[in-house]
GROMACS .gro file of N, CA and C in nm:
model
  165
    1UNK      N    1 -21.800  12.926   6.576
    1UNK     CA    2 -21.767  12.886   6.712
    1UNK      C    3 -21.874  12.793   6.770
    2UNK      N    4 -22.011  12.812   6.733
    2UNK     CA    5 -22.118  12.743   6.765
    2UNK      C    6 -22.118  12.638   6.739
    3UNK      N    7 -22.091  12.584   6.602
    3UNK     CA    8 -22.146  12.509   6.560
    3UNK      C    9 -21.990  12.438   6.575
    4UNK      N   10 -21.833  12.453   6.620
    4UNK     CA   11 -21.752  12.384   6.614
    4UNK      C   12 -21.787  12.343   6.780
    5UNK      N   13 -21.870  12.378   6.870
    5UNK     CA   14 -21.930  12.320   7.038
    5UNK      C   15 -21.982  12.233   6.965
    6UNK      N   16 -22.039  12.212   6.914
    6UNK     CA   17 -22.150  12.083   6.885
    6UNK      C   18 -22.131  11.980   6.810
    7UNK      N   19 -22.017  12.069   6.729
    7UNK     CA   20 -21.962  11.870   6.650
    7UNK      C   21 -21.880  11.838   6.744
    8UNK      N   22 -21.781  11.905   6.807
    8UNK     CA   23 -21.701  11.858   6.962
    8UNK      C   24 -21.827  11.788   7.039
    9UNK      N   25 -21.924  11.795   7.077
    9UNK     CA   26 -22.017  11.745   7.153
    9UNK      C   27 -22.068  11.601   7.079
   10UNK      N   28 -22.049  11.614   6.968
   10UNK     CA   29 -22.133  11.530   6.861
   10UNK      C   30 -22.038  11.411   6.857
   11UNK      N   31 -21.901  11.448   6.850
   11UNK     CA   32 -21.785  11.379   6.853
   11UNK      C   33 -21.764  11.256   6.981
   12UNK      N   34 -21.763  11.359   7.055
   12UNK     CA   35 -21.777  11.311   7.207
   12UNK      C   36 -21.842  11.200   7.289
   13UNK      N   37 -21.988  11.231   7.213
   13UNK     CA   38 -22.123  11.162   7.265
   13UNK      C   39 -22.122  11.026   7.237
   14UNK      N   40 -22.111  11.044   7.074
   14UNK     CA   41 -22.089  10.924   6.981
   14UNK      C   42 -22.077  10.749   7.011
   15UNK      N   43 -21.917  10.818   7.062
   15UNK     CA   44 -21.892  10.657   7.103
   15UNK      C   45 -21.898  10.645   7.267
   16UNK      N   46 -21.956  10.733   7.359
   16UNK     CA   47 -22.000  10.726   7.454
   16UNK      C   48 -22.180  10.632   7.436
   17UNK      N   49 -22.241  10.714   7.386
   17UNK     CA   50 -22.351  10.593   7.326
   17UNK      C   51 -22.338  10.480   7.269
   18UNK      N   52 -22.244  10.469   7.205
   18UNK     CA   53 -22.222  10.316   7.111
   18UNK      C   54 -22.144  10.245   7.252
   19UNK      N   55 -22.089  10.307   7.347
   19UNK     CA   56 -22.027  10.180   7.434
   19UNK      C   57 -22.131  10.150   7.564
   20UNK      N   58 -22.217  10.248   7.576
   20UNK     CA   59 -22.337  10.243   7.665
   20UNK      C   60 -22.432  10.142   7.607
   21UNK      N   61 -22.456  10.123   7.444
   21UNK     CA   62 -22.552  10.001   7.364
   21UNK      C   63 -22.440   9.917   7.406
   22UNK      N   64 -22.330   9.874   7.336
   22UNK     CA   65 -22.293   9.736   7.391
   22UNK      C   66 -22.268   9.702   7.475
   23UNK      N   67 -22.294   9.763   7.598
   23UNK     CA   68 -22.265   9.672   7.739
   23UNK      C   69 -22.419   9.690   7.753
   24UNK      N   70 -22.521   9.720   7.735
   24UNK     CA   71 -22.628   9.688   7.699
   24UNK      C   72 -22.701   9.571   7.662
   25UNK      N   73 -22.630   9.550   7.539
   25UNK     CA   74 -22.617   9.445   7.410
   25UNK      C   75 -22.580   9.286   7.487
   26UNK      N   76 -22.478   9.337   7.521
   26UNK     CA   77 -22.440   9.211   7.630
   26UNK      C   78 -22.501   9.175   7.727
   27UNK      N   79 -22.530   9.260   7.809
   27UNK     CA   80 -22.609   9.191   7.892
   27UNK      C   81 -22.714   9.117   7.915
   28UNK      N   82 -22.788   9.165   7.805
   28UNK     CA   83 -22.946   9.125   7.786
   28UNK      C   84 -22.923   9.002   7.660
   29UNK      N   85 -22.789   8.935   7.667
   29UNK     CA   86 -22.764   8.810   7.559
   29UNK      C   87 -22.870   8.717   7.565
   30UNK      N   88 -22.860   8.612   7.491
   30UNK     CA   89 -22.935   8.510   7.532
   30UNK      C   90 -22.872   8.424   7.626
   31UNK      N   91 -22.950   8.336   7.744
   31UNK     CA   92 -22.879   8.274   7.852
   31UNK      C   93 -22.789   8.189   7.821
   32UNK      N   94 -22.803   8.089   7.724
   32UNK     CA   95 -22.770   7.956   7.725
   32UNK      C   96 -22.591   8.012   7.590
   33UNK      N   97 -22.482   8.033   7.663
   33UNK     CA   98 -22.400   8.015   7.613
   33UNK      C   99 -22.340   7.927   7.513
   34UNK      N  100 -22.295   7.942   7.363
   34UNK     CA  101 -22.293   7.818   7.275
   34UNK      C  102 -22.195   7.671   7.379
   35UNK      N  103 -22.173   7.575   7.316
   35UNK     CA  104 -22.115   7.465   7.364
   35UNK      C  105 -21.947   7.445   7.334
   36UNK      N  106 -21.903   7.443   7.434
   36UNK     CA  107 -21.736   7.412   7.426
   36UNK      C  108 -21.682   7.276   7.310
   37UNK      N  109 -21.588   7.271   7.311
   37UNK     CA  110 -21.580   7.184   7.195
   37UNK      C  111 -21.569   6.999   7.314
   38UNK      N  112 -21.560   7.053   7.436
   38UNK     CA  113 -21.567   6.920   7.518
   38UNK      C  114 -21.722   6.839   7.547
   39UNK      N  115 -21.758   6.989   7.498
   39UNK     CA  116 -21.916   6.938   7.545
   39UNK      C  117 -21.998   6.850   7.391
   40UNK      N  118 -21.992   6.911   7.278
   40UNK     CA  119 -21.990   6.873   7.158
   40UNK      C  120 -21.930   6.692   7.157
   41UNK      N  121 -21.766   6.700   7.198
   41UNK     CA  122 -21.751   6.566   7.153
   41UNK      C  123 -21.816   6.464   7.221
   42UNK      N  124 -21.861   6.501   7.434
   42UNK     CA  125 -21.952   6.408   7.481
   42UNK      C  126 -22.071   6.395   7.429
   43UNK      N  127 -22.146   6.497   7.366
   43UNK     CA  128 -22.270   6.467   7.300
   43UNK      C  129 -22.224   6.370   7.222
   44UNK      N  130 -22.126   6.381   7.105
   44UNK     CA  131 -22.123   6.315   6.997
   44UNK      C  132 -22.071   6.156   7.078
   45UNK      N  133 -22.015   6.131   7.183
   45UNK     CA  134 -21.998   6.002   7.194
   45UNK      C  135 -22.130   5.946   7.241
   46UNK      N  136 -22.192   6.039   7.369
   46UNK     CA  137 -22.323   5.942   7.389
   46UNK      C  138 -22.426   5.943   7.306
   47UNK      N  139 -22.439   5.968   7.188
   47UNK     CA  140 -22.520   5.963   7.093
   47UNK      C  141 -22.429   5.880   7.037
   48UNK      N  142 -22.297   5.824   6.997
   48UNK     CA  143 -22.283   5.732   6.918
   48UNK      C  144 -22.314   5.591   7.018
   49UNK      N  145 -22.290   5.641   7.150
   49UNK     CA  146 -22.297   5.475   7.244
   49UNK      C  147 -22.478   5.459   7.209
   50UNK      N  148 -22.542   5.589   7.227
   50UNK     CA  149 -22.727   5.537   7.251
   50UNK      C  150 -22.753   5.464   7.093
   51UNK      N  151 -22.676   5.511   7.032
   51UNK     CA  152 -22.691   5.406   6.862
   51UNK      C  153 -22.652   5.292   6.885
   52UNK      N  154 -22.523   5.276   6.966
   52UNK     CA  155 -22.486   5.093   6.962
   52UNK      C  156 -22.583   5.016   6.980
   53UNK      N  157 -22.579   5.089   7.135
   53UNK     CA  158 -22.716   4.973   7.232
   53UNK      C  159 -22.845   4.960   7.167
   54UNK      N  160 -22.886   5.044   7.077
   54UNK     CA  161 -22.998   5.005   6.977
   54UNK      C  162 -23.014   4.906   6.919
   55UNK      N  163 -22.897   4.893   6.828
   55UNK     CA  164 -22.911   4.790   6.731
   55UNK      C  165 -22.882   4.676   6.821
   0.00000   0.00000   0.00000
């Protein structure tokens, strides 16, 4: 009876801790969110225009 309280408890806890780490996890991300794919292709054009005006 004892020991079926405590894997019920054990059961319980479990993914109560694992969802308490990832909203954790998340929060403390790093700031700078990766780049949209709109933001990527303006890089890639003004880096192809800052090459024109070079040459």
């Amino acid at each position: 009876m004892v020991y079926e309280t405590l894997l019920m408890l054990a059961v319980l806890t479990l993914p109560l801790l694992a969802g308490v780490f990832l909203v954790w996890f998340m929060a403390t991300g790093k700031g700078n969110p990766a780049p949209t794919q709109d933001e990527i292709e303006e890089f890639k054009r003004n880096r192809e225009g800052h090459k024109a005006s070079q040459q």
